[in-house]
PDB file of C-alpha atoms in Angstrom:
ATOM      1  CA  MET A  59     110.535 102.909 106.154  1.00  0.00           C
ATOM      2  CA  SER A  60     109.116 101.865 109.504  1.00  0.00           C
ATOM      3  CA  SER A  61     110.657  99.068 111.527  1.00  0.00           C
ATOM      4  CA  ALA A  62     107.589  96.929 110.757  1.00  0.00           C
ATOM      5  CA  VAL A  63     108.249  97.315 107.022  1.00  0.00           C
ATOM      6  CA  SER A  64     111.882  96.319 107.475  1.00  0.00           C
ATOM      7  CA  THR A  65     110.746  92.938 108.853  1.00  0.00           C
ATOM      8  CA  LEU A  66     108.724  92.150 105.719  1.00  0.00           C
ATOM      9  CA  SER A  67     109.845  90.182 102.676  1.00  0.00           C
ATOM     10  CA  ALA A  68     111.825  91.943  99.964  1.00  0.00           C
ATOM     11  CA  THR A  69     108.748  91.863  97.712  1.00  0.00           C
ATOM     12  CA  HIS A  70     106.547  93.502 100.333  1.00  0.00           C
ATOM     13  CA  GLN A  71     109.243  96.104 100.962  1.00  0.00           C
ATOM     14  CA  SER A  72     109.360  96.805  97.214  1.00  0.00           C
ATOM     15  CA  LEU A  73     105.626  97.583  97.301  1.00  0.00           C
ATOM     16  CA  PHE A  74     106.273 100.265  99.929  1.00  0.00           C
ATOM     17  CA  PHE A  75     109.312 101.580  98.062  1.00  0.00           C
ATOM     18  CA  SER A  76     107.371 101.943  94.804  1.00  0.00           C
ATOM     19  CA  LYS A  77     104.402 103.527  96.603  1.00  0.00           C
ATOM     20  CA  LYS A  78     106.715 106.115  98.150  1.00  0.00           C
ATOM     21  CA  GLU A  79     108.626 106.692  94.911  1.00  0.00           C
ATOM     22  CA  LYS A  80     105.390 107.308  92.984  1.00  0.00           C
ATOM     23  CA  LYS A  81     103.924 109.406  95.830  1.00  0.00           C
ATOM     24  CA  LEU A  82     100.755 107.312  95.964  1.00  0.00           C
ATOM     25  CA  THR A  83      98.326 106.752  98.821  1.00  0.00           C
ATOM     26  CA  PHE A  84      96.693 103.438  99.619  1.00  0.00           C
ATOM     27  CA  GLU A  85      93.408 105.038  98.564  1.00  0.00           C
ATOM     28  CA  GLN A  86      94.821 105.936  95.135  1.00  0.00           C
ATOM     29  CA  ILE A  87      96.230 102.440  94.644  1.00  0.00           C
ATOM     30  CA  GLY A  88      92.945 100.910  95.777  1.00  0.00           C
ATOM     31  CA  ASN A  89      90.979 103.048  93.343  1.00  0.00           C
ATOM     32  CA  GLU A  90      93.257 101.969  90.496  1.00  0.00           C
ATOM     33  CA  ILE A  91      92.950  98.237  91.218  1.00  0.00           C
ATOM     34  CA  GLY A  92      89.334  98.204  92.430  1.00  0.00           C
ATOM     35  CA  ARG A  93      90.030  97.435  96.097  1.00  0.00           C
ATOM     36  CA  ASP A  94      89.536  99.216  99.423  1.00  0.00           C
ATOM     37  CA  GLU A  95      92.494 101.184 100.810  1.00  0.00           C
ATOM     38  CA  VAL A  96      92.645  99.164 104.060  1.00  0.00           C
ATOM     39  CA  TRP A  97      92.724  95.897 102.118  1.00  0.00           C
ATOM     40  CA  VAL A  98      95.522  97.254  99.887  1.00  0.00           C
ATOM     41  CA  ALA A  99      97.525  98.230 102.986  1.00  0.00           C
ATOM     42  CA  ALA A 100      96.933  94.718 104.344  1.00  0.00           C
ATOM     43  CA  VAL A 101      98.481  93.279 101.162  1.00  0.00           C
ATOM     44  CA  PHE A 102     101.505  95.548 101.576  1.00  0.00           C
ATOM     45  CA  TYR A 103     101.969  94.285 105.149  1.00  0.00           C
ATOM     46  CA  GLY A 104     101.538  90.643 104.113  1.00  0.00           C
ATOM     47  CA  GLN A 105      98.200  90.320 105.881  1.00  0.00           C
ATOM     48  CA  ALA A 106      95.972  89.682 102.840  1.00  0.00           C
ATOM     49  CA  LYS A 107      96.294  87.321  99.893  1.00  0.00           C
ATOM     50  CA  PRO A 108      96.157  89.067  96.513  1.00  0.00           C
ATOM     51  CA  LEU A 109      94.530  87.385  93.525  1.00  0.00           C
ATOM     52  CA  LYS A 110      96.152  87.352  90.083  1.00  0.00           C
ATOM     53  CA  LYS A 111      94.115  90.387  89.006  1.00  0.00           C
ATOM     54  CA  ASP A 112      95.323  92.246  92.121  1.00  0.00           C
ATOM     55  CA  LEU A 113      98.950  91.443  91.273  1.00  0.00           C
ATOM     56  CA  GLU A 114      98.374  92.607  87.698  1.00  0.00           C
ATOM     57  CA  GLY A 115      96.924  95.874  88.989  1.00  0.00           C
ATOM     58  CA  LEU A 116      99.730  96.400  91.496  1.00  0.00           C
ATOM     59  CA  SER A 117     102.301  95.687  88.806  1.00  0.00           C
ATOM     60  CA  LYS A 118     100.759  98.290  86.529  1.00  0.00           C
ATOM     61  CA  VAL A 119     100.245 100.977  89.174  1.00  0.00           C
ATOM     62  CA  LEU A 120     103.567 100.527  90.972  1.00  0.00           C
ATOM     63  CA  GLY A 121     105.749  99.613  88.008  1.00  0.00           C
ATOM     64  CA  ILE A 122     106.921  96.340  89.556  1.00  0.00           C
ATOM     65  CA  PRO A 123     107.349  93.478  87.065  1.00  0.00           C
ATOM     66  CA  LEU A 124     104.389  91.102  87.272  1.00  0.00           C
ATOM     67  CA  ASN A 125     106.645  88.031  87.334  1.00  0.00           C
ATOM     68  CA  THR A 126     108.395  89.414  90.453  1.00  0.00           C
ATOM     69  CA  LEU A 127     105.074  89.730  92.260  1.00  0.00           C
ATOM     70  CA  GLU A 128     103.805  86.346  91.041  1.00  0.00           C
ATOM     71  CA  GLU A 129     106.992  84.534  92.106  1.00  0.00           C
ATOM     72  CA  THR A 130     106.558  85.530  95.733  1.00  0.00           C
ATOM     73  CA  LEU A 131     102.882  86.437  96.144  1.00  0.00           C
ATOM     74  CA  GLY A 132     101.333  84.101  93.570  1.00  0.00           C
ATOM     75  CA  GLU A 133      98.057  82.378  94.293  1.00  0.00           C
ATOM     76  CA  ASP A 134      99.391  78.816  94.358  1.00  0.00           C
ATOM     77  CA  HIS A 135     102.184  79.177  96.879  1.00  0.00           C
ATOM     78  CA  TYR A 136     101.782  82.321  98.990  1.00  0.00           C
ATOM     79  CA  TRP A 137      99.806  82.218 102.218  1.00  0.00           C
ATOM     80  CA  PRO A 138      99.917  85.251 104.539  1.00  0.00           C
ATOM     81  CA  GLU A 139     101.286  84.891 108.051  1.00  0.00           C
ATOM     82  CA  ARG A 140      98.474  86.938 109.526  1.00  0.00           C
ATOM     83  CA  GLY A 141      98.956  88.741 112.799  1.00  0.00           C
ATOM     84  CA  ALA A 142     102.748  88.339 112.834  1.00  0.00           C
ATOM     85  CA  VAL A 143     103.704  91.951 112.057  1.00  0.00           C
ATOM     86  CA  THR A 144     103.758  93.410 115.576  1.00  0.00           C
ATOM     87  CA  PRO A 145     104.481  92.234 119.122  1.00  0.00           C
ATOM     88  CA  MET A 146     101.673  92.112 121.670  1.00  0.00           C
ATOM     89  CA  PRO A 147     101.043  94.428 123.243  1.00  0.00           C
ATOM     90  CA  PRO A 148     102.049  96.650 120.341  1.00  0.00           C
ATOM     91  CA  THR A 149     104.679  99.312 120.930  1.00  0.00           C
ATOM     92  CA  ASP A 150     103.688 101.678 118.110  1.00  0.00           C
ATOM     93  CA  PRO A 151     101.589 104.502 119.653  1.00  0.00           C
ATOM     94  CA  VAL A 152      98.748 104.272 117.108  1.00  0.00           C
ATOM     95  CA  LEU A 153      98.517 100.498 117.424  1.00  0.00           C
ATOM     96  CA  TYR A 154      98.831 100.680 121.203  1.00  0.00           C
ATOM     97  CA  ARG A 155      95.906 103.111 121.415  1.00  0.00           C
ATOM     98  CA  LEU A 156      93.773 100.766 119.308  1.00  0.00           C
ATOM     99  CA  TYR A 157      94.838  97.939 121.627  1.00  0.00           C
ATOM    100  CA  GLU A 158      94.016 100.156 124.628  1.00  0.00           C
ATOM    101  CA  ALA A 159      90.568 100.925 123.195  1.00  0.00           C
ATOM    102  CA  LEU A 160      89.970  97.187 122.878  1.00  0.00           C
ATOM    103  CA  LEU A 161      91.173  96.611 126.446  1.00  0.00           C
ATOM    104  CA  VAL A 162      88.782  99.280 127.766  1.00  0.00           C
ATOM    105  CA  TYR A 163      85.783  98.745 125.465  1.00  0.00           C
ATOM    106  CA  GLY A 164      86.286  95.134 124.355  1.00  0.00           C
ATOM    107  CA  TYR A 165      84.041  93.527 126.973  1.00  0.00           C
ATOM    108  CA  PRO A 166      81.311  96.169 126.631  1.00  0.00           C
ATOM    109  CA  ILE A 167      81.318  95.662 122.838  1.00  0.00           C
ATOM    110  CA  LYS A 168      81.314  91.875 123.336  1.00  0.00           C
ATOM    111  CA  GLN A 169      78.279  92.071 125.629  1.00  0.00           C
ATOM    112  CA  VAL A 170      76.370  94.326 123.223  1.00  0.00           C
ATOM    113  CA  ILE A 171      77.162  91.894 120.366  1.00  0.00           C
ATOM    114  CA  HIS A 172      75.800  89.006 122.481  1.00  0.00           C
ATOM    115  CA  GLU A 173      72.680  90.966 123.407  1.00  0.00           C
ATOM    116  CA  LYS A 174      71.955  91.761 119.764  1.00  0.00           C
ATOM    117  CA  PHE A 175      73.085  88.525 118.080  1.00  0.00           C
ATOM    118  CA  GLY A 176      73.377  85.785 120.702  1.00  0.00           C
ATOM    119  CA  ASP A 177      76.312  83.489 121.431  1.00  0.00           C
ATOM    120  CA  GLY A 178      78.908  83.864 118.708  1.00  0.00           C
ATOM    121  CA  ILE A 179      81.680  86.000 117.265  1.00  0.00           C
ATOM    122  CA  MET A 180      82.335  88.655 114.649  1.00  0.00           C
ATOM    123  CA  SER A 181      84.370  87.174 111.835  1.00  0.00           C
ATOM    124  CA  ALA A 182      87.708  88.701 110.921  1.00  0.00           C
ATOM    125  CA  ILE A 183      87.647  86.546 107.768  1.00  0.00           C
ATOM    126  CA  SER A 184      84.345  87.723 106.298  1.00  0.00           C
ATOM    127  CA  PHE A 185      85.313  91.255 107.277  1.00  0.00           C
ATOM    128  CA  ASN A 186      86.220  94.720 106.093  1.00  0.00           C
ATOM    129  CA  ALA A 187      87.338  97.921 107.752  1.00  0.00           C
ATOM    130  CA  HIS A 188      87.146 101.570 106.765  1.00  0.00           C
ATOM    131  CA  VAL A 189      88.927 104.659 108.066  1.00  0.00           C
ATOM    132  CA  GLU A 190      87.327 108.069 107.774  1.00  0.00           C
ATOM    133  CA  LYS A 191      88.418 111.563 108.732  1.00  0.00           C
ATOM    134  CA  VAL A 192      85.599 113.390 110.533  1.00  0.00           C
ATOM    135  CA  GLU A 193      85.405 117.038 111.626  1.00  0.00           C
ATOM    136  CA  LYS A 194      83.714 117.518 114.992  1.00  0.00           C
ATOM    137  CA  ASP A 195      83.678 120.637 117.148  1.00  0.00           C
ATOM    138  CA  GLY A 196      86.522 122.132 115.105  1.00  0.00           C
ATOM    139  CA  ALA A 197      88.798 119.125 115.612  1.00  0.00           C
ATOM    140  CA  GLU A 198      89.763 116.155 113.451  1.00  0.00           C
ATOM    141  CA  TYR A 199      88.563 112.717 114.531  1.00  0.00           C
ATOM    142  CA  VAL A 200      89.299 109.220 113.292  1.00  0.00           C
ATOM    143  CA  LYS A 201      86.229 107.123 112.542  1.00  0.00           C
ATOM    144  CA  LEU A 202      86.846 103.390 112.305  1.00  0.00           C
ATOM    145  CA  SER A 203      84.158 101.076 110.954  1.00  0.00           C
ATOM    146  CA  PHE A 204      84.395  97.292 111.146  1.00  0.00           C
ATOM    147  CA  LEU A 205      81.955  95.078 109.284  1.00  0.00           C
ATOM    148  CA  GLY A 206      82.268  91.406 110.173  1.00  0.00           C
ATOM    149  CA  LYS A 207      79.887  88.554 109.577  1.00  0.00           C
ATOM    150  CA  PHE A 208      78.292  87.197 112.745  1.00  0.00           C
ATOM    151  CA  LEU A 209      79.152  83.559 113.301  1.00  0.00           C
ATOM    152  CA  PRO A 210      77.034  81.761 115.927  1.00  0.00           C
ATOM    153  CA  TYR A 211      78.671  79.029 117.942  1.00  0.00           C
ATOM    154  CA  THR A 212      77.548  75.568 116.880  1.00  0.00           C
ATOM    155  CA  ARG A 213      75.737  73.343 119.338  1.00  0.00           C
ATOM    156  CA  TRP A 214      76.877  69.733 118.958  1.00  0.00           C
TER     157      TRP A 214
END
């Protein structure tokens, strides 16, 4: 398990353990429970709040008792501590390169968003992300797609 996983709760670690034991991908788990693979990974890392039906699906797919998942991740008492998994700047090479891309292209993207939408932000709440593998010129590329609702700033 990665060092980031070792900092998670015992329940979140058990999700990773069961995933590894059953040789499942996030895509396979997502297909089984009707959720996107990135969202499923976010649940594993404690960054998304699963609903009861999600816990039921995870219990079934991973073989973890439902009451174990409900006790720690149940709807009434579990609230994710979002953004607390990694230090900033991140030290993991993949995360650092994403951070680097944001450092280099963040302001250009921000300006294009403002030109197209006006004064506001892209929501990370009404949001989803997708990862695709793309072949280009005989090499493998990572294609990231973010879809976030535009939220204009309020004038008051």
